[in-house]
mmCIF file of C-alpha atoms in Angstrom:
data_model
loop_
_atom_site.group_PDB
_atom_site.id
_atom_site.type_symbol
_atom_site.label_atom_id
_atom_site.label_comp_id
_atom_site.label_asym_id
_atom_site.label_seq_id
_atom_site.Cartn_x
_atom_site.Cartn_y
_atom_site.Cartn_z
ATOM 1 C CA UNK A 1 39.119 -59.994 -8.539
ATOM 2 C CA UNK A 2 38.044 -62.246 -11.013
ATOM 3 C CA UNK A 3 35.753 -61.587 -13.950
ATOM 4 C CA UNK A 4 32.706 -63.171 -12.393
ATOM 5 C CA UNK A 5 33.147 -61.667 -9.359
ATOM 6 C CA UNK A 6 32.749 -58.304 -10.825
ATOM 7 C CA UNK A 7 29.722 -59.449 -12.649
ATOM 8 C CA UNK A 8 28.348 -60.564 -9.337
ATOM 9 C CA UNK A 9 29.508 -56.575 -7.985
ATOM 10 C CA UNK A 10 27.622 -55.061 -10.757
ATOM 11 C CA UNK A 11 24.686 -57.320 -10.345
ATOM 12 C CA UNK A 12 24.255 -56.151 -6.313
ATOM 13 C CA UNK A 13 24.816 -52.918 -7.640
ATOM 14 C CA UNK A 14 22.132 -52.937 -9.632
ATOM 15 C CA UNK A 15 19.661 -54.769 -7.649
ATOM 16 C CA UNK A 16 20.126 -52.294 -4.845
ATOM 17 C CA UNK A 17 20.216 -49.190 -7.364
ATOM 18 C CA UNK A 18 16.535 -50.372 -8.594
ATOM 19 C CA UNK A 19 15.455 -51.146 -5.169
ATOM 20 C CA UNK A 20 16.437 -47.501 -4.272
ATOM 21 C CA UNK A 21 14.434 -45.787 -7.235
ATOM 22 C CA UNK A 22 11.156 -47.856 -6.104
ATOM 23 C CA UNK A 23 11.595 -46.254 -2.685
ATOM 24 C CA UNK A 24 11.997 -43.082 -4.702
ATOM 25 C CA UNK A 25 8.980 -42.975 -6.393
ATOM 26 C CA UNK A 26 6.894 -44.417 -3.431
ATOM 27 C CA UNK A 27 8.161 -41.457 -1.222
ATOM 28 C CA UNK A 28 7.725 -39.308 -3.763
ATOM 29 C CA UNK A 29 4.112 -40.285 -4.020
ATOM 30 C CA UNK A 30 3.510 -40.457 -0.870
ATOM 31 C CA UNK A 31 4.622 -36.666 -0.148
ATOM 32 C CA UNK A 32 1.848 -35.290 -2.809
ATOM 33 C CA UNK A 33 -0.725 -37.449 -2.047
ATOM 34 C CA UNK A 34 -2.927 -37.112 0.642
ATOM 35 C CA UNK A 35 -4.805 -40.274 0.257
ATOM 36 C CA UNK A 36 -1.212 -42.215 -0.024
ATOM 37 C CA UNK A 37 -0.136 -40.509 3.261
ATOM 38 C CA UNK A 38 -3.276 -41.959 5.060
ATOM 39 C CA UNK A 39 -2.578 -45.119 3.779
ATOM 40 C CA UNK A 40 0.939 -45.534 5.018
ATOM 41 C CA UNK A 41 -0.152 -44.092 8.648
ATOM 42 C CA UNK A 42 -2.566 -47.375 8.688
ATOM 43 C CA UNK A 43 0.281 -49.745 7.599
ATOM 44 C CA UNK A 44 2.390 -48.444 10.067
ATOM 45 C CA UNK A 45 -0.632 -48.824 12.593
ATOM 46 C CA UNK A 46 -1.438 -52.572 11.716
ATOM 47 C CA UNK A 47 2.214 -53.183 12.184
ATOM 48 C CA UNK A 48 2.697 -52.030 15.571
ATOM 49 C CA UNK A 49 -0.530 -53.703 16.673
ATOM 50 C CA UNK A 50 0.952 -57.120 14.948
ATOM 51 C CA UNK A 51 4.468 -55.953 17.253
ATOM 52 C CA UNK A 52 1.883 -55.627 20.383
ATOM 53 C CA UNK A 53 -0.040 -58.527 19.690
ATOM 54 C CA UNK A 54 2.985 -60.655 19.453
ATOM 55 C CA UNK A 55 4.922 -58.974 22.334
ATOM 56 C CA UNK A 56 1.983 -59.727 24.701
ATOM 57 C CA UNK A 57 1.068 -63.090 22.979
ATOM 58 C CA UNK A 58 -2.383 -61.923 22.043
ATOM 59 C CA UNK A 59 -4.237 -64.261 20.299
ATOM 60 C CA UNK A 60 -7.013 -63.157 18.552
ATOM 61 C CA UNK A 61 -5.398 -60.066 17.252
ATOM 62 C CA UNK A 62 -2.679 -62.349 15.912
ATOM 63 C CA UNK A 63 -5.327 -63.993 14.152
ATOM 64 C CA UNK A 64 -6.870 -60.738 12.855
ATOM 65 C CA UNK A 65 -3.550 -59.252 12.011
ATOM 66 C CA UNK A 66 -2.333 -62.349 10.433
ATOM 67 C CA UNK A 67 -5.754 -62.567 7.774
ATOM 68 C CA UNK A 68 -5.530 -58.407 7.282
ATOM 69 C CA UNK A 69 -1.966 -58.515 5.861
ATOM 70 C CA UNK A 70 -2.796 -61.912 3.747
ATOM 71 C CA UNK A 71 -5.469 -60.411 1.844
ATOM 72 C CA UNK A 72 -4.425 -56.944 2.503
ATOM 73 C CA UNK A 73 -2.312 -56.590 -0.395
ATOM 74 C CA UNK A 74 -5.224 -57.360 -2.784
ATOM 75 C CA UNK A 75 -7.290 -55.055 -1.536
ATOM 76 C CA UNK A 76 -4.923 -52.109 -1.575
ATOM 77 C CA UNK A 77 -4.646 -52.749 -5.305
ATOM 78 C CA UNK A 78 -8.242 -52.882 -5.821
ATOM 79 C CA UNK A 79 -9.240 -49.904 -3.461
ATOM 80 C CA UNK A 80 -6.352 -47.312 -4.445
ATOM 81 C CA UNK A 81 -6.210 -48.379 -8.217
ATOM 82 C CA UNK A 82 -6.399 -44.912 -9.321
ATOM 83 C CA UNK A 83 -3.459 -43.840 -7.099
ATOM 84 C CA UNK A 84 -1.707 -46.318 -8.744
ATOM 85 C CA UNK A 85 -2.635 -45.913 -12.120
ATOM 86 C CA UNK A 86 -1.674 -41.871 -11.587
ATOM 87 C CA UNK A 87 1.887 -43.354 -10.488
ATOM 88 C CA UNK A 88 2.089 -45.327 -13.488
ATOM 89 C CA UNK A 89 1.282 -42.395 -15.875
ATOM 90 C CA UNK A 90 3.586 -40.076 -14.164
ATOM 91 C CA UNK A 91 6.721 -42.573 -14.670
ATOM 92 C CA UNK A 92 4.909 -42.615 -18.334
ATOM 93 C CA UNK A 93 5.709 -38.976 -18.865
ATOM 94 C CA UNK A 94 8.836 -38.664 -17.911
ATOM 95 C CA UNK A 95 11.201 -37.668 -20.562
ATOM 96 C CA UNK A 96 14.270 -39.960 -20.291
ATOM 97 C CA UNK A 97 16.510 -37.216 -22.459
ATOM 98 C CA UNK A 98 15.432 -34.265 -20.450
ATOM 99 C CA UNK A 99 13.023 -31.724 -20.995
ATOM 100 C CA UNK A 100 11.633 -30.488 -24.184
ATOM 101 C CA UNK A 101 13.964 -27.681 -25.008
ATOM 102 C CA UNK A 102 16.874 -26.260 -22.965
ATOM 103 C CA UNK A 103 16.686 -22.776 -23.334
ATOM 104 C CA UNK A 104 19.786 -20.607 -23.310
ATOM 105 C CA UNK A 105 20.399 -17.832 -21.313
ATOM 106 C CA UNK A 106 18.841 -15.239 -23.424
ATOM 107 C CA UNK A 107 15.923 -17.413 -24.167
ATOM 108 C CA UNK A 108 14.622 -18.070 -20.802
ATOM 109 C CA UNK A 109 14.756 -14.168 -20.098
ATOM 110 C CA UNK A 110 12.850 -13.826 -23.048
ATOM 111 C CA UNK A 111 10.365 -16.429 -22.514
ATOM 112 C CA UNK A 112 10.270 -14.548 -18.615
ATOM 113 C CA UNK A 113 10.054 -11.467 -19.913
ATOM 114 C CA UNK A 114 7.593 -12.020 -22.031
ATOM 115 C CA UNK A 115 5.207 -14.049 -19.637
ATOM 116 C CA UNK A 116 5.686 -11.310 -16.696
ATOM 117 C CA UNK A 117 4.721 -8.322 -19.242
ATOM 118 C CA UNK A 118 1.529 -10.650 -20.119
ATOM 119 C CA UNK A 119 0.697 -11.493 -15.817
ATOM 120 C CA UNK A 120 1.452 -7.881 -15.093
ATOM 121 C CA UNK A 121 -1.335 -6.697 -17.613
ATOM 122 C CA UNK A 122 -3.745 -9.272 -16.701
ATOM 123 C CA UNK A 123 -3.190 -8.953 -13.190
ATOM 124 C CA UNK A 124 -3.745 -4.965 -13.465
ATOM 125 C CA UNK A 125 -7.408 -6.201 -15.433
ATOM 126 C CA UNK A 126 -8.197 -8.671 -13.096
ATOM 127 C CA UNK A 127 -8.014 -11.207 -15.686
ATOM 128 C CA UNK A 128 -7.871 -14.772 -14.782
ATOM 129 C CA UNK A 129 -5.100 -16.509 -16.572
ATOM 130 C CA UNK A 130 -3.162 -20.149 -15.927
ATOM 131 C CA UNK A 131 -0.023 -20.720 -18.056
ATOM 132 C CA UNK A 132 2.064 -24.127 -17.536
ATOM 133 C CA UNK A 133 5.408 -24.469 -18.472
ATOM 134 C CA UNK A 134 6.790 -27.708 -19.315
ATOM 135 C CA UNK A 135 10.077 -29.113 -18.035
ATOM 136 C CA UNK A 136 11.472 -33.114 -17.976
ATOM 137 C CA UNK A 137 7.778 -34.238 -17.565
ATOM 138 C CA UNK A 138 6.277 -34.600 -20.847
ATOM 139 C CA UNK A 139 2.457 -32.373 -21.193
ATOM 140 C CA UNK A 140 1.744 -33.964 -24.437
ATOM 141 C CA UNK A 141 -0.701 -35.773 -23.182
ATOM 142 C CA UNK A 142 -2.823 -32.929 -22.435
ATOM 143 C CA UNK A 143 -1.867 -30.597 -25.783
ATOM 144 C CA UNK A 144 -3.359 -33.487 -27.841
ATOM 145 C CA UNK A 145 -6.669 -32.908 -25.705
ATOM 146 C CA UNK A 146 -6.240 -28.953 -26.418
ATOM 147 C CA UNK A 147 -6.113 -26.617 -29.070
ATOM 148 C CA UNK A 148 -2.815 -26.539 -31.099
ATOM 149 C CA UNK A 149 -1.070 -23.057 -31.341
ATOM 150 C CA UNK A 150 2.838 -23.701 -31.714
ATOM 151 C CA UNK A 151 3.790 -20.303 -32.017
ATOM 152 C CA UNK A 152 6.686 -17.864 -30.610
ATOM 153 C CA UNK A 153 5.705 -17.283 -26.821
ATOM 154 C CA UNK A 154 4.602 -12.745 -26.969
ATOM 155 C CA UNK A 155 3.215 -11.078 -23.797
ATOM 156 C CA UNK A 156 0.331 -10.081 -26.803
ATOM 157 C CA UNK A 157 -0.638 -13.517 -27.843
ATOM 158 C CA UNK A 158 -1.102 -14.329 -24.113
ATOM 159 C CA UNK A 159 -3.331 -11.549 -23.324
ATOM 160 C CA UNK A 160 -5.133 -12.087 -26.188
ATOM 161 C CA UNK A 161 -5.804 -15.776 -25.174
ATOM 162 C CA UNK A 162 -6.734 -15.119 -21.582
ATOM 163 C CA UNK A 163 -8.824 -11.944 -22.959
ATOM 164 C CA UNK A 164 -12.702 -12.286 -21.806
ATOM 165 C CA UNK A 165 -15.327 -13.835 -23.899
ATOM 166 C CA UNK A 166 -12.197 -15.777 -26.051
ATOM 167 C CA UNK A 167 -13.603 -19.493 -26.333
ATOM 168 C CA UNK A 168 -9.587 -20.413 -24.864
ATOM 169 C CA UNK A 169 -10.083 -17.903 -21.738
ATOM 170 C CA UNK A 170 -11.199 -20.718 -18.892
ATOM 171 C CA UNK A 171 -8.213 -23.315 -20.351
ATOM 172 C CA UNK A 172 -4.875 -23.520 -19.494
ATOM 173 C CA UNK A 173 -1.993 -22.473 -21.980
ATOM 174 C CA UNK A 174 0.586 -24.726 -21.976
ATOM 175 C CA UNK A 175 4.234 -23.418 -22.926
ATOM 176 C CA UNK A 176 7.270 -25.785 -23.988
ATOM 177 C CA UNK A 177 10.693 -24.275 -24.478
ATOM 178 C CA UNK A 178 10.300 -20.606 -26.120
ATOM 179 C CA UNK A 179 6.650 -22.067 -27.691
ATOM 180 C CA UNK A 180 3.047 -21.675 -26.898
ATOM 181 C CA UNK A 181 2.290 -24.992 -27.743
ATOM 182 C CA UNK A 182 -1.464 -25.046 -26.950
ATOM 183 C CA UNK A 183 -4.304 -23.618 -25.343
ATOM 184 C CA UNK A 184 -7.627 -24.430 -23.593
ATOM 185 C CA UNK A 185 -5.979 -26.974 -22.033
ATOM 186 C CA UNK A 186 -7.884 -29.129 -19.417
ATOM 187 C CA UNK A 187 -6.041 -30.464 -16.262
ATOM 188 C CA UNK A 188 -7.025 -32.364 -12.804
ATOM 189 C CA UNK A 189 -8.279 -30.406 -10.027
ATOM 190 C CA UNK A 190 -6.040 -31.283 -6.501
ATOM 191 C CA UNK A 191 -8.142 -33.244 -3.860
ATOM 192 C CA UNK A 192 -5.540 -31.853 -1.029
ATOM 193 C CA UNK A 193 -7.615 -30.717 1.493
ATOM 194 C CA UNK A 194 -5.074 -28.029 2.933
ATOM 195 C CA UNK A 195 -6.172 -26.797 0.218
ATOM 196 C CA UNK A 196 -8.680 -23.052 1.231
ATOM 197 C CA UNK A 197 -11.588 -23.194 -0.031
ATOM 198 C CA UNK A 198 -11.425 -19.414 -1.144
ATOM 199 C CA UNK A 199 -9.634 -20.520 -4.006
ATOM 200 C CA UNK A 200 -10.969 -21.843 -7.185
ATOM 201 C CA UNK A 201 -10.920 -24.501 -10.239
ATOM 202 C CA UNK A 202 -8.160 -22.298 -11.643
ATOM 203 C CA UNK A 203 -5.800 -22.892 -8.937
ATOM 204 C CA UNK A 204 -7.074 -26.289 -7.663
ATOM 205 C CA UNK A 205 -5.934 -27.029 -11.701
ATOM 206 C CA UNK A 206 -2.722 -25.331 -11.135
ATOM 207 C CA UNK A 207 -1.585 -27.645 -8.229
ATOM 208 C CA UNK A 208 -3.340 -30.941 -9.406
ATOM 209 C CA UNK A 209 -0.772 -30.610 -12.882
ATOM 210 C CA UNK A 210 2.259 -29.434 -10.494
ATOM 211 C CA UNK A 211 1.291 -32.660 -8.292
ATOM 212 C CA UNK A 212 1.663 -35.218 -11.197
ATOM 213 C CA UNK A 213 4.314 -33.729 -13.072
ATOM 214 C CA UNK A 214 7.279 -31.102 -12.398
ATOM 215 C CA UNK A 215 6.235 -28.446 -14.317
ATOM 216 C CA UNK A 216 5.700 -25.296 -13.299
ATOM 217 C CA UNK A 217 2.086 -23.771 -12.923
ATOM 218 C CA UNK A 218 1.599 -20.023 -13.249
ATOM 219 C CA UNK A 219 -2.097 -18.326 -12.125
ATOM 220 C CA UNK A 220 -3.628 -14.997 -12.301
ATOM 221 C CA UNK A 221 -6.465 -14.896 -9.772
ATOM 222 C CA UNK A 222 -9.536 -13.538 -11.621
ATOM 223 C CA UNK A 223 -11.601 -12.115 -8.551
ATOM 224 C CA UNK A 224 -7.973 -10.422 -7.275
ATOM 225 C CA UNK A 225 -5.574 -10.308 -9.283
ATOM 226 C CA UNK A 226 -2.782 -12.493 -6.965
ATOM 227 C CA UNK A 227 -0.429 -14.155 -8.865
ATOM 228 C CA UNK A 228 0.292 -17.421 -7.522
ATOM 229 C CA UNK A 229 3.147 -20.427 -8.786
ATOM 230 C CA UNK A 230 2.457 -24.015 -8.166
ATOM 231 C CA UNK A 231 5.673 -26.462 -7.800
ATOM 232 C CA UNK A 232 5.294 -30.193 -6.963
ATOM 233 C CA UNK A 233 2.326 -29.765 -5.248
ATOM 234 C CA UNK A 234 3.141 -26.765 -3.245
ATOM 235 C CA UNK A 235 1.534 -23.643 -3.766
ATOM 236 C CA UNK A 236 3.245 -20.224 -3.559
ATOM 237 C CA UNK A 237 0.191 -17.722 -3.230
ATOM 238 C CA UNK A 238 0.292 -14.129 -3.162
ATOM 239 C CA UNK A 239 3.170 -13.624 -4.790
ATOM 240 C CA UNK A 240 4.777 -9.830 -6.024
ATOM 241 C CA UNK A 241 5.430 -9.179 -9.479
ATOM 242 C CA UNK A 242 8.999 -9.128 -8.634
ATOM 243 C CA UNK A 243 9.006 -12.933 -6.132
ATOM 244 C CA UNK A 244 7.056 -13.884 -9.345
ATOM 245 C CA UNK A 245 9.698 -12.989 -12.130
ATOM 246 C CA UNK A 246 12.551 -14.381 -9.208
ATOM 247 C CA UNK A 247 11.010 -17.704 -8.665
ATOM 248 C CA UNK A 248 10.070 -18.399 -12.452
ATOM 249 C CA UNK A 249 13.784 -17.392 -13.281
ATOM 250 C CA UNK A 250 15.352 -19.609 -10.864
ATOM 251 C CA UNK A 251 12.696 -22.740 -11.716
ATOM 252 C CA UNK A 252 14.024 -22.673 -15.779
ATOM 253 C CA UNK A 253 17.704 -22.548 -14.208
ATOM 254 C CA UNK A 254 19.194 -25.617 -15.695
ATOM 255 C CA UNK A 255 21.063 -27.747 -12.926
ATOM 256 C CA UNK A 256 24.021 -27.945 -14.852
ATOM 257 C CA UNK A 257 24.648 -24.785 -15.115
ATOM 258 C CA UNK A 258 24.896 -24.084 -11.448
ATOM 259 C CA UNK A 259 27.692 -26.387 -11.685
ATOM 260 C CA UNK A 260 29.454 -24.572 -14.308
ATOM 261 C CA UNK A 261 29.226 -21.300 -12.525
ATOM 262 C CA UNK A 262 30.669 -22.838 -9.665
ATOM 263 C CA UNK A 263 33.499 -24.440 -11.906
ATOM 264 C CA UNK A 264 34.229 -20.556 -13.494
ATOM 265 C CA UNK A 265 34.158 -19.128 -9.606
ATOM 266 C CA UNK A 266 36.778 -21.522 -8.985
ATOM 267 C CA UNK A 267 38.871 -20.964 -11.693
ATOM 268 C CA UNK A 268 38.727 -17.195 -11.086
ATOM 269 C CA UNK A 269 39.776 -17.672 -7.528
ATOM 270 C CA UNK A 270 42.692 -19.723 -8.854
ATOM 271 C CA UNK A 271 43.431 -17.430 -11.237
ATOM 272 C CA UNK A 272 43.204 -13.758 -8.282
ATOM 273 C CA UNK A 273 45.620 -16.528 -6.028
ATOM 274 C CA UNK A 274 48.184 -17.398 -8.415
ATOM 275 C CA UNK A 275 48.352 -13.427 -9.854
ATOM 276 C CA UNK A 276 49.166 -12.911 -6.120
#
């Protein structure tokens, strides 16, 4: 192969590589937002009438179909601009080089510990509480709106936060690495409607944040004490003290070191086989 044919490779390679990540992100999209969903059914429903209308040679919905998807595209952008604008800020965020900190082993138990000490007190007071812990999707855009704290994450300094009548009890703390970074934080409600309507601005909060970013969304109910985790738009309610420790644990697990665990569980089988 010649030099500009593998120029020409690489070039398809990375056209189709970028045309996959658009499809990504669209998907993506479309799986947390209700209002995106809607508007893919009705594509998908002025397609199949432009299919019927040309199968049976129909004129005038030609002629309808045919003006709707000319002018169509403006309108989208016009109607759903602040879909689209959300989109755009979430690709914003993202953290090319990973997430803030990667914690070791005995970090993330710490940071855990810690948190579940905190929940398991305020859950006992019926405290309302909602902590936010960041991972590849940068927050920083809503510590900058919040009050600065930057100090070593403490079940005590949590409690103390979320304690009634403190001006930083109805915000949301948000956590990055082994750091309280800030508190009082403010986020976007979630306009799902599978959403109950028992629950409140604290966890409509909780899953508007886990819909525009990946972190991870913790929340004391206030009127029951539930604990509750939010995750890209999905939210785990009800949880025990013990599903709530589990979940959190597994959520800070760093991908890659799944596959060095693997690797060592190989290497010991090796090892048991060739001893044999």
């Amino acid at each position: 192969m010649t030099f500009d044919g593998i120029i020409d490779l690489f070039r398809k390679l990375v056209d189709v590589l970028l045309v996959w990540m658009v499809l990504y992100y669209i998907l993506k999209s479309l799986r947390k937002n209700v209002k995106m969903v809607l508007l893919f059914k009705g594509i998908l429903f002025i397609l199949a009438l432009k299919l019927v209308g040309y199968f049976f040679n129909l004129v005038t919905i030609n002629f309808l179909i045919d003006y709707v998807i000319e002018w169509g595209p403006l309108a989208l952008i016009i109607i759903f601009q602040p879909e689209i604008r959300n989109v755009l800020e979430q690709l914003g965020r993202s953290q090319l080089l990973g997430r803030h900190k990667v914690l070791t082993v005995d970090e993330r138990e710490k940071v855990v510990y810690e948190i579940v000490n905190a929940v398991e007190y305020l859950k006992r007071m019926r405290i309302g509480a909602l902590i936010v812990l960041e991972r590849d999707n940068s927050l920083n855009d809503y510590i900058e709106k919040s009050k600065k704290i930057y100090g070593d994450i403490s079940s005590d300094l949590l409690i103390s936060i979320f304690f009634p009548n403190n001006p930083l009890h109805d915000g949301g703390v948000i956590i990055q690495g082994d750091k309280i970074t800030s508190a009082g934080a403010v986020f976007p409600t979630s306009d799902n409607l599978r959403i109950s309507k028992r629950l409140g601005t604290r966890h409509r909060a909780a899953l508007g944040i886990s819909e525009e970013t990946d972190c991870i969304s913790l929340i004391v109910s206030e009127e029951t004490g539930r604990l509750s985790i939010a995750i890209d738009g999905e939210l785990n309610y009800n949880l025990t003290l013990d599903e709530f420790k589990l979940m959190i644990l597994e959520e800070l697990r760093p991908k890659k070191e799944v596959i060095v665990e693997e690797d060592e569980e190989e290497v010991t089988e090796d090892e048991s086989i060739e001893s044999n």
